XYZ file of N, CA and C in Angstrom:
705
model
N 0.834 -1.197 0.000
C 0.000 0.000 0.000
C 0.868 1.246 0.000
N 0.363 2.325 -1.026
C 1.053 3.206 -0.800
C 1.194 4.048 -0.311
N 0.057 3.760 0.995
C -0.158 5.183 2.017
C 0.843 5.036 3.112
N 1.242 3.629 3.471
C 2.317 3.346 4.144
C 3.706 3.060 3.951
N 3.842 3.747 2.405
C 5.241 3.215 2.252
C 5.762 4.643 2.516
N 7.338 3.964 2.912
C 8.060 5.225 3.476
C 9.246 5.963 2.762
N 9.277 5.533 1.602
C 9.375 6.136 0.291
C 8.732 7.463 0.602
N 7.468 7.342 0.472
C 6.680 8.364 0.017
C 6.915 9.501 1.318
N 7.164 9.288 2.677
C 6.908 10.200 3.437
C 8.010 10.507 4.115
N 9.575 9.918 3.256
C 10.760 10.361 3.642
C 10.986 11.650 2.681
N 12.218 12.523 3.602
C 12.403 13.532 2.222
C 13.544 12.711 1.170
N 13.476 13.286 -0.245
C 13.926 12.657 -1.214
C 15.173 14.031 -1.513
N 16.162 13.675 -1.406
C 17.800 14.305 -1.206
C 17.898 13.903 -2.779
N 17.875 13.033 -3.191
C 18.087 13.056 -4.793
C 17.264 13.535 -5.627
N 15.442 13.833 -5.280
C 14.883 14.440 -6.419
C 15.307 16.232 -6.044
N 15.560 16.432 -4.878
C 15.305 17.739 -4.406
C 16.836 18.291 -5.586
N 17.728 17.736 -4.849
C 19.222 18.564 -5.761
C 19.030 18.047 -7.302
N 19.536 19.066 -8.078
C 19.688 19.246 -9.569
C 20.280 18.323 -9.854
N 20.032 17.464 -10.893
C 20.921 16.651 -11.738
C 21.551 17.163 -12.748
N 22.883 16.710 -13.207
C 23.452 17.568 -13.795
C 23.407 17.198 -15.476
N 23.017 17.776 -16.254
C 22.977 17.334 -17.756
C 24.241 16.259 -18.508
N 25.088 16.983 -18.066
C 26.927 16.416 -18.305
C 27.473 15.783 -17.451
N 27.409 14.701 -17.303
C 28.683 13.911 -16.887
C 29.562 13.180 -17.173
N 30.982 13.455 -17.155
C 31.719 12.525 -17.272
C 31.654 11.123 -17.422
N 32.076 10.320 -17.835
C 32.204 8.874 -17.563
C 32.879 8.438 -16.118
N 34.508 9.327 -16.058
C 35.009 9.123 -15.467
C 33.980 9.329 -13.774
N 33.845 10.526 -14.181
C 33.099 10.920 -12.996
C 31.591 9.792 -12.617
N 31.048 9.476 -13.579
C 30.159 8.395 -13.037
C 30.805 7.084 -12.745
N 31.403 6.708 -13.015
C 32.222 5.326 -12.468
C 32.735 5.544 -11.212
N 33.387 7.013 -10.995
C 33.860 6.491 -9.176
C 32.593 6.939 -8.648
N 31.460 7.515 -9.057
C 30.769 7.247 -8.062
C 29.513 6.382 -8.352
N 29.953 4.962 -8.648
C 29.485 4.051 -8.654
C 28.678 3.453 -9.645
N 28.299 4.478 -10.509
C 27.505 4.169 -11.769
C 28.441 3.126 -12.549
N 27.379 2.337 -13.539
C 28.378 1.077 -14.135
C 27.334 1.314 -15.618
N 28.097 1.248 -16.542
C 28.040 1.368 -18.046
C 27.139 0.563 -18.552
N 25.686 0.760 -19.015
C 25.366 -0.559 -19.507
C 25.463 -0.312 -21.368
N 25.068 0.580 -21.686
C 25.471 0.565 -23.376
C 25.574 2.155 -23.633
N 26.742 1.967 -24.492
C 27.334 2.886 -25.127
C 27.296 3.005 -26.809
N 26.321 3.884 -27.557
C 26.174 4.030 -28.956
C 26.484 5.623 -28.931
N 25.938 5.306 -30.234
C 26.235 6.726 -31.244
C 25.151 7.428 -30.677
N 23.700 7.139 -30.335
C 22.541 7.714 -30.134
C 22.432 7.549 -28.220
N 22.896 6.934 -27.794
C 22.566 6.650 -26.832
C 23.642 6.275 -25.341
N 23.690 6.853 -24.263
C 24.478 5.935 -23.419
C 23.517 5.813 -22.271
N 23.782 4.506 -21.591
C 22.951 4.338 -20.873
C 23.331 3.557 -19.256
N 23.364 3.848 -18.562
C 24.527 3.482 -16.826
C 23.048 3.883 -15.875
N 23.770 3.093 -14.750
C 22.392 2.650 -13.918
C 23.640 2.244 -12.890
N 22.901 2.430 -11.260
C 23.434 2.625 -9.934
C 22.594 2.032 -8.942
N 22.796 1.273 -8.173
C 21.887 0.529 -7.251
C 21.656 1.283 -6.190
N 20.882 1.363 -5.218
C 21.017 2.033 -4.024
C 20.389 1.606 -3.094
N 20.884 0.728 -2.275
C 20.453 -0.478 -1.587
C 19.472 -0.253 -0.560
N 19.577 0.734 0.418
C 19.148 1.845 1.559
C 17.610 1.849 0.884
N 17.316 1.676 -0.519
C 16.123 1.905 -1.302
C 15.591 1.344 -1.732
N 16.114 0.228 -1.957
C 15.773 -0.967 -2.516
C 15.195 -0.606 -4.661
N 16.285 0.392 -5.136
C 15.890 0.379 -6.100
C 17.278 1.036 -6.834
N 16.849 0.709 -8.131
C 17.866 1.072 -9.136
C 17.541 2.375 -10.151
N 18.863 3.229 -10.150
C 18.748 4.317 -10.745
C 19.196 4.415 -11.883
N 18.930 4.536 -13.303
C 18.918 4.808 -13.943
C 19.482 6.418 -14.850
N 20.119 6.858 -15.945
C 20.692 7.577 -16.749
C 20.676 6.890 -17.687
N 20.568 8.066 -18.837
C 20.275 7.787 -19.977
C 20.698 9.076 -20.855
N 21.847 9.654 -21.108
C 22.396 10.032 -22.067
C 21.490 10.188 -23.605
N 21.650 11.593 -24.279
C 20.709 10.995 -25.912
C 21.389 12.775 -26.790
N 20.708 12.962 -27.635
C 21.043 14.027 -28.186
C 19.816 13.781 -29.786
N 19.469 14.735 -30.253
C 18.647 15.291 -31.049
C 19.263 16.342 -32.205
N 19.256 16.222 -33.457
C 19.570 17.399 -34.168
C 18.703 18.137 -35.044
N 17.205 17.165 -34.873
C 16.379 17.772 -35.733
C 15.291 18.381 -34.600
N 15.059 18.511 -33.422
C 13.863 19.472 -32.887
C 14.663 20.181 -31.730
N 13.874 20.748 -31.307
C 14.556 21.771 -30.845
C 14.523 21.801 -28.678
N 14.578 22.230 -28.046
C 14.622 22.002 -26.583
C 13.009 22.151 -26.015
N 12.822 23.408 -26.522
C 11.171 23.465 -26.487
C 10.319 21.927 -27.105
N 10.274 22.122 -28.624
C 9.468 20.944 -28.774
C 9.764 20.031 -28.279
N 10.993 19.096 -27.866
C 11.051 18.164 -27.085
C 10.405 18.163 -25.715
N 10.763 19.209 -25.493
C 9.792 19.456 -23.852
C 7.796 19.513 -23.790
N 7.657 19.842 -24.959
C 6.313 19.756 -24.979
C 5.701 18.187 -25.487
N 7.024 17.713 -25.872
C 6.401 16.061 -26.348
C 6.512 15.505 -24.874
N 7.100 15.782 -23.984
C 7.005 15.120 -22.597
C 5.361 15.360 -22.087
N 5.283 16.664 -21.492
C 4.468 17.244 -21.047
C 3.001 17.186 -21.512
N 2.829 17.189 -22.875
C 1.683 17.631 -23.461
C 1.015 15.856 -23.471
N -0.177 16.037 -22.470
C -0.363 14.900 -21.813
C -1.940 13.732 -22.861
N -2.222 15.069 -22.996
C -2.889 15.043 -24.407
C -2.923 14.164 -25.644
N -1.982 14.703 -26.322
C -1.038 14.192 -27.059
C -0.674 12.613 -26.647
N 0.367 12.443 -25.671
C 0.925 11.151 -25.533
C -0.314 10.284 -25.143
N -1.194 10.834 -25.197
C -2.235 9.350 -24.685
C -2.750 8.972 -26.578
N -2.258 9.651 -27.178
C -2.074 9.407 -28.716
C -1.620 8.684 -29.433
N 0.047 8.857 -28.917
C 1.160 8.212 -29.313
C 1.548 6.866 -28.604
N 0.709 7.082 -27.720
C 2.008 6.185 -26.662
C 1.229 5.168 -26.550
N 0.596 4.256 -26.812
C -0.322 2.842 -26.972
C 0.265 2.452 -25.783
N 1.014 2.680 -24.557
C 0.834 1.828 -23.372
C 0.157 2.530 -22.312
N -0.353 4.027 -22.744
C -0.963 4.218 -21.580
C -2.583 4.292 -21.809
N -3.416 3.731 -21.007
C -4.680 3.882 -20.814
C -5.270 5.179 -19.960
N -4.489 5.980 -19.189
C -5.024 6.974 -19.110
C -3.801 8.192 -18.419
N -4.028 9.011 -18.504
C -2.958 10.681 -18.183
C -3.656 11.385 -18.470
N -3.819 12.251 -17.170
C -4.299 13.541 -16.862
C -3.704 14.576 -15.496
N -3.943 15.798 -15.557
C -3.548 16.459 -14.461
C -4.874 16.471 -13.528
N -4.279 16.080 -12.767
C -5.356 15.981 -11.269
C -5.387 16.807 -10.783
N -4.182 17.962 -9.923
C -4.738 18.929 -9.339
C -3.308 20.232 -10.144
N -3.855 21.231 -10.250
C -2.649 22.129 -10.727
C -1.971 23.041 -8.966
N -1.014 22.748 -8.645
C -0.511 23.459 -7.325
C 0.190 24.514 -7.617
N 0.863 25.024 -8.528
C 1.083 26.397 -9.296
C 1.203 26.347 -10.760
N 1.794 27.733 -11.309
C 1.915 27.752 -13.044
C 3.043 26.299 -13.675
N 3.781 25.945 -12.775
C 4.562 25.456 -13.064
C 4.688 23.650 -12.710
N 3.592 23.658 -11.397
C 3.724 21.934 -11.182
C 2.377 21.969 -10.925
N 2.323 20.446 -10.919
C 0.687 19.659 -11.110
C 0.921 18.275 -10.590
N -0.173 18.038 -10.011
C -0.253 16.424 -9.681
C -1.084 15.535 -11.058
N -0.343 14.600 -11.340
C -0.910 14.007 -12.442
C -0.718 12.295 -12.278
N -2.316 11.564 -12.755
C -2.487 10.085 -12.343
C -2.115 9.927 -14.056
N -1.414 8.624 -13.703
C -0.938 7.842 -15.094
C -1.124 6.124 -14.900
N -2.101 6.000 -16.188
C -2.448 4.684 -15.936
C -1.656 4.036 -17.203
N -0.673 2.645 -17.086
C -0.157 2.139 -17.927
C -0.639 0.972 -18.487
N -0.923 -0.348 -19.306
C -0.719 -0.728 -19.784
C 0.386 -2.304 -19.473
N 0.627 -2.757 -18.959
C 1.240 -3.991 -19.146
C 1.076 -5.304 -19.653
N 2.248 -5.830 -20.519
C 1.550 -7.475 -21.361
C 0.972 -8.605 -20.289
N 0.331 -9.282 -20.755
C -0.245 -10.567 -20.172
C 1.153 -11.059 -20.038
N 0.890 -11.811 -18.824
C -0.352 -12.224 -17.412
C -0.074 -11.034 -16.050
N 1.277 -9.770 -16.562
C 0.922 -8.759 -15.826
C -0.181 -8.190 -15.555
N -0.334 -7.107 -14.123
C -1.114 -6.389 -14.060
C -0.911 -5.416 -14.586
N -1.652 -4.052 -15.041
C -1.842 -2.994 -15.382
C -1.426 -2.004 -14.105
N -0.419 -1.133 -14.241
C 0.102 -0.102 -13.547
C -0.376 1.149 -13.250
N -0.514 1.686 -12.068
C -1.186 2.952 -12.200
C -0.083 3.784 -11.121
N 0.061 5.048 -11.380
C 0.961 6.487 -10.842
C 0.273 7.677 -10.177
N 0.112 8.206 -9.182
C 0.102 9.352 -9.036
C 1.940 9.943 -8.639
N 2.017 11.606 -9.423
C 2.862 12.080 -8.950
C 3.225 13.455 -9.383
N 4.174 14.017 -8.770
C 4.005 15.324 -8.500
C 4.904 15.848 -9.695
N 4.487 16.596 -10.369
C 5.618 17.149 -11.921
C 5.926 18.427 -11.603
N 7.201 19.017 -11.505
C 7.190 20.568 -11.481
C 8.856 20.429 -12.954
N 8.277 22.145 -13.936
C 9.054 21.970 -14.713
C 10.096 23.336 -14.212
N 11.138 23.423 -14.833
C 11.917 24.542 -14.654
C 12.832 25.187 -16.269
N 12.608 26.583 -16.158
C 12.922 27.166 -17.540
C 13.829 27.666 -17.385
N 15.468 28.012 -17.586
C 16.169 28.885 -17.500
C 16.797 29.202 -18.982
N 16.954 30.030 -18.980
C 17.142 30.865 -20.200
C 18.410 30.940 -20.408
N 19.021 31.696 -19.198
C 20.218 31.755 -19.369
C 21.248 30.820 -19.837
N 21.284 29.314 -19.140
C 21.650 28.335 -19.537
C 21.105 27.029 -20.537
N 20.332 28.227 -21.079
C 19.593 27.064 -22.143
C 19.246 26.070 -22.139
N 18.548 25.507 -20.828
C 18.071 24.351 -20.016
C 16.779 24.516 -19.589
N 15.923 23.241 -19.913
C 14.433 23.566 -19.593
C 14.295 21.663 -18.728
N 14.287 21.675 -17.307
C 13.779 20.435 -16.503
C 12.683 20.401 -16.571
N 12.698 18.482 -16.124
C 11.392 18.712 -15.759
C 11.117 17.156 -14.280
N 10.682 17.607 -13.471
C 11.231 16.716 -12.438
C 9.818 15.802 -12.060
N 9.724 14.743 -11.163
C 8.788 13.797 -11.342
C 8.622 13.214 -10.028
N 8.043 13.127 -9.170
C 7.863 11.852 -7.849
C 6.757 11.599 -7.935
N 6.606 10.268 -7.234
C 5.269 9.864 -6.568
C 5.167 10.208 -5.817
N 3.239 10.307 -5.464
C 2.537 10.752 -3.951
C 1.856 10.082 -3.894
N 1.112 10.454 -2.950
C -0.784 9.966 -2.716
C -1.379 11.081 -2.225
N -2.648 11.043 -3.195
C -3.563 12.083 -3.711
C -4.633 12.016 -2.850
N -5.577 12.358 -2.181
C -6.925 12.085 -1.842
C -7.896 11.684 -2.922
N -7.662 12.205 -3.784
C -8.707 11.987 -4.533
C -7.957 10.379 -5.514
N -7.355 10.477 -5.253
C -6.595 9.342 -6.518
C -6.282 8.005 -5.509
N -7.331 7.262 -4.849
C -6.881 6.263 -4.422
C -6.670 5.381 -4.750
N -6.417 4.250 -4.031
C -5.400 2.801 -5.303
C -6.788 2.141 -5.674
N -6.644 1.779 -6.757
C -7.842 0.713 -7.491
C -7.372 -0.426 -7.553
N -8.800 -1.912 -7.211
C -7.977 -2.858 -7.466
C -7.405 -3.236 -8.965
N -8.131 -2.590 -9.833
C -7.601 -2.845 -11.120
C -6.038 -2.646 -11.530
N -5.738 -1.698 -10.846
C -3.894 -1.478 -10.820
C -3.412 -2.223 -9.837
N -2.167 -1.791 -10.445
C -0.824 -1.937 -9.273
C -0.160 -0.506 -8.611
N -0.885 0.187 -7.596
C -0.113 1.346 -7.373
C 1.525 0.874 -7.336
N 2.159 1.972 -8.191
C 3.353 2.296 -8.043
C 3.811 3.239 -6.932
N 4.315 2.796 -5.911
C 4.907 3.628 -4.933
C 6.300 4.354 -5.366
N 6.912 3.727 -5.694
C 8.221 4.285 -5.724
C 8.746 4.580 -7.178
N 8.541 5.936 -7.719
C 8.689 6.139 -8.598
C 10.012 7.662 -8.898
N 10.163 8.059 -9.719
C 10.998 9.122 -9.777
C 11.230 9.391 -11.201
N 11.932 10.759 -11.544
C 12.658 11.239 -12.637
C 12.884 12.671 -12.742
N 13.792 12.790 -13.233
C 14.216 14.133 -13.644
C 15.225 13.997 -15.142
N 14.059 14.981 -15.737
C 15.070 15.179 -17.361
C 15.719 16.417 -17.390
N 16.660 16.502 -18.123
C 17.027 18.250 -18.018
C 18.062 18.277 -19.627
N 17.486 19.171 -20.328
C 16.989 19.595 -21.715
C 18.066 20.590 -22.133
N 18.840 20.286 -22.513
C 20.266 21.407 -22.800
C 19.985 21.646 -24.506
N 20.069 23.145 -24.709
C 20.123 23.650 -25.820
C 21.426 23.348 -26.471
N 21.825 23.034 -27.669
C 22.742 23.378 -28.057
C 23.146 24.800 -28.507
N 22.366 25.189 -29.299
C 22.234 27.155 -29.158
C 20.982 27.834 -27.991
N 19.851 28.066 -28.720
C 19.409 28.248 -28.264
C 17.668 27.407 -28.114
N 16.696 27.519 -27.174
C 15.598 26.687 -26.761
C 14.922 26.930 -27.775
N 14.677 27.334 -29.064
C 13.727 27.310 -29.853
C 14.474 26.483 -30.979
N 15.530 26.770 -31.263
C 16.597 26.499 -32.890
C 16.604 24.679 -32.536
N 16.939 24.159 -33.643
C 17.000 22.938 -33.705
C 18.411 22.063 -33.171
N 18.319 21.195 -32.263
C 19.618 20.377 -31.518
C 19.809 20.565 -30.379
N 19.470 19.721 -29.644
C 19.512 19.592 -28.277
C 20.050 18.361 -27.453
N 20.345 18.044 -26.226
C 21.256 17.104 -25.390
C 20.015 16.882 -24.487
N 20.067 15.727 -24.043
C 19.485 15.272 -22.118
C 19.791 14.641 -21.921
N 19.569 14.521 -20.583
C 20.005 13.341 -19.717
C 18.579 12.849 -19.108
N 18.367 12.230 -18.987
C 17.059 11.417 -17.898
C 17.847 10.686 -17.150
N 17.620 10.662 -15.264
C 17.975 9.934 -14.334
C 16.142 9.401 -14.186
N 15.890 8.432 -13.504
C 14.947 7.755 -13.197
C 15.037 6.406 -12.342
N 13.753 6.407 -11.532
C 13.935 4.846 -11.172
C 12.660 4.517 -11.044
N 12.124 3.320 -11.454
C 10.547 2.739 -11.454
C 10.355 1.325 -10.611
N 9.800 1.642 -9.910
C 9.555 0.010 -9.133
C 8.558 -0.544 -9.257
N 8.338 -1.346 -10.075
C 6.886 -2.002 -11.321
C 5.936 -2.484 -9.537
N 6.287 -2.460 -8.633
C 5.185 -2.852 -7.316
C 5.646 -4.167 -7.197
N 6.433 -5.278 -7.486
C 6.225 -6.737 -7.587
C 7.864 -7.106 -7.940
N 7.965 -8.219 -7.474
C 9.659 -8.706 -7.430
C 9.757 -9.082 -9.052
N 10.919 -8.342 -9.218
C 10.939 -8.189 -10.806
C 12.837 -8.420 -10.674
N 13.524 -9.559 -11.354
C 14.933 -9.715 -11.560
C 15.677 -9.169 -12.097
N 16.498 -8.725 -11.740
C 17.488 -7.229 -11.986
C 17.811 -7.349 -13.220
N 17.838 -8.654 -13.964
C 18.327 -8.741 -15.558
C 17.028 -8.432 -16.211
N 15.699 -8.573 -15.966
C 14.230 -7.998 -16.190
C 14.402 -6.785 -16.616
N 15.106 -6.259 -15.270
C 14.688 -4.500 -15.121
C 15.604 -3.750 -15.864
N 16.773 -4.721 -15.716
C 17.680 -4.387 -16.948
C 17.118 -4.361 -18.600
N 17.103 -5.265 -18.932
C 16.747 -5.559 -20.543
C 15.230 -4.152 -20.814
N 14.361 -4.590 -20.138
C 13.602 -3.492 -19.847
C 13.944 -1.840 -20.589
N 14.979 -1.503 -18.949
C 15.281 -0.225 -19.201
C 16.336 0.195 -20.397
N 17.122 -0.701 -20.754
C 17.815 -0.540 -22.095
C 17.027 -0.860 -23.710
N 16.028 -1.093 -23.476
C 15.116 -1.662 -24.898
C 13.867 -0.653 -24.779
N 13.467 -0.475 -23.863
C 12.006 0.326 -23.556
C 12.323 1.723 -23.694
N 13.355 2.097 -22.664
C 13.653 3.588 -22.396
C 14.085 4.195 -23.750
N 15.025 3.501 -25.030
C 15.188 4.259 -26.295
C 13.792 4.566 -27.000
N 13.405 3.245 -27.198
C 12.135 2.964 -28.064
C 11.392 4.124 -27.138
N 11.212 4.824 -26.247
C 9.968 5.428 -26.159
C 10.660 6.955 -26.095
N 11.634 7.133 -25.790
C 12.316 8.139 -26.265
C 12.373 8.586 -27.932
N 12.576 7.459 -28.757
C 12.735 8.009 -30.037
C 11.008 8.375 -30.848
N 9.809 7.775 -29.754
C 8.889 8.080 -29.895
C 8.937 9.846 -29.312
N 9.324 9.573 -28.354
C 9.322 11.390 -28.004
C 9.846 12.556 -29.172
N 10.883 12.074 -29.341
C 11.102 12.666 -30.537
C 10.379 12.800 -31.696
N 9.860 11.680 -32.305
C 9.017 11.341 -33.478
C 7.770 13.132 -32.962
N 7.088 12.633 -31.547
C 5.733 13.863 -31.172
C 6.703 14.955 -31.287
N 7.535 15.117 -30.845
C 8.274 16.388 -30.579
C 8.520 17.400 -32.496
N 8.458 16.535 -33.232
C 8.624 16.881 -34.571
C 7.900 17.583 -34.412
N 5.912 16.458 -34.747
C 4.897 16.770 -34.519
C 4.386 17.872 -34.621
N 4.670 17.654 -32.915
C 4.420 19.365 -31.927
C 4.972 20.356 -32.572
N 6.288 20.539 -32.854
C 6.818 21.288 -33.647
C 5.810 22.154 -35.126
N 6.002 20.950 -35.756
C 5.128 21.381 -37.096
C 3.730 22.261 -36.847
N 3.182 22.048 -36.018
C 1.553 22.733 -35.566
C 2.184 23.699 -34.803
N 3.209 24.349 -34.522
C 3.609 25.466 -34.385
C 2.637 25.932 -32.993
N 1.964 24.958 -32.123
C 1.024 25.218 -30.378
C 2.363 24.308 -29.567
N 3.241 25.408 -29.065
C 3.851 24.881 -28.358
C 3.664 25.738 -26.912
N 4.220 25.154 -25.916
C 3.926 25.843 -24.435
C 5.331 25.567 -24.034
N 5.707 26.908 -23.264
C 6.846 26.919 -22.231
C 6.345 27.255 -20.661
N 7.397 27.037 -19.926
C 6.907 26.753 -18.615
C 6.965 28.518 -18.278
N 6.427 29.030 -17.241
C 6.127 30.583 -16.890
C 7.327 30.915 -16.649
N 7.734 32.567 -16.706
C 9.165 32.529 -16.703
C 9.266 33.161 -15.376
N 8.601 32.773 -14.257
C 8.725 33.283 -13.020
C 9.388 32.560 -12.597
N 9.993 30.786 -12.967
C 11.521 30.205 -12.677
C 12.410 30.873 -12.869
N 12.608 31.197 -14.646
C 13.594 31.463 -14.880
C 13.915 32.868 -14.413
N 13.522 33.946 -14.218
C 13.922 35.373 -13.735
C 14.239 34.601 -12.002
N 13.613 34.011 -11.359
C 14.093 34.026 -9.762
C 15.890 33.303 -10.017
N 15.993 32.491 -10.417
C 17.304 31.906 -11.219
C 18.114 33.521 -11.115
N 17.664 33.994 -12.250
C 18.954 35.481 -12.688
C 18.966 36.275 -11.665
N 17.858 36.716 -10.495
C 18.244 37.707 -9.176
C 18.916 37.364 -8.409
């Protein structure tokens, strides 16, 4: 249950501090990260963290045809991905808590003889201008209004943070991210599972992001986050 897990009602020291877009290799290996694939499109390293009982995830990528914005609105635009994305059965914003974050339930999709997954969690995005970086960060909660159904599997322990580096600038085309993440499907799942998983799933739905992010692009209705982040940033 996820009203009692203590996940949820510890503070979270890793979603709170910034992840950093760039890292080294070197620098992720001494601190503990281990390499799982290295391409032209993609790198991808993952970190255990035992205290948690879950595995963290990075994911390295780069883009030369859309731009920091449209990529960011193929995340966000919730709309949309219940379009594209044939594993989810439902996404919406549940409650809006300012211009910038929202609580939002996400219902997934899993193959037979799994159960079907369901999310509440808290999204806040961040715009800075200056550094040509647009986040966007992710936890689970529990909602009042969003209680567990037996039809799901509440996901308790969930997380992410992407962060969206311009190569020039947030509108022009070519951009970098990184996604850190960790998902705990609710159910004992074998680390070579969660592995194969996150190295086969996480591109494939990424290069779908991209594919909407064109999209979005082309229909020229794109949304940026309020720039009352980014000016508190520059004072």
């Amino acid at each position: 249950s996820c009203s009692s897990c203590p996940h949820i009602r510890r503070p979270k020291q890793w979603y709170q501090r910034r992840v950093r877009d760039i890292e080294h290799d070197e620098e992720l290996t001494s601190n503990g990260w281990t390499n799982e694939i290295s391409q032209e499109k993609y790198r991808i390293w993952k970190k255990q963290i035992p205290e948690e009982n879950v595995t963290l995830y990075k994911i390295f990528g780069s883009f030369d045809t859309v731009s920091s914005v449209e990529f960011y609105n193929a995340q966000v635009n919730d709309q949309y991905r219940s379009v594209w994305d044939k594993s989810v059965s439902s996404l919406y914003v549940v409650d809006n808590i300012t211009n910038n974050r929202e609580i939002v339930y996400w219902a997934t999709k899993f193959p037979f003889p799994l159960q079907d997954r369901d999310y509440v969690f808290e999204r806040s995005h961040l715009m800075d201008e200056k550094s040509h970086t647009i986040e966007i960060a992710s936890r689970s909660i529990t909602h009042k209004s969003k209680p567990e159904y037996p039809k799901f599997v509440r996901v308790c322990k969930y997380g992410s943070k992407l962060v969206i580096r311009a190569h020039k600038d947030l509108y022009q085309k070519g951009m970098s991210y990184c996604l850190t993440y960790y998902d705990d499907f609710g159910m004992p799942i074998p680390n070579q599972v969660k592995d194969r998983l996150a190295n086969t799933k996480i591109p494939e739905f990424l290069d779908k992001v991209h594919d909407a992010a064109v999209y979005l692009g082309s229909t020229g209705k794109l949304y940026v986050p309020y720039p009352e982040f980014s000016a508190s940033k520059r004072n």
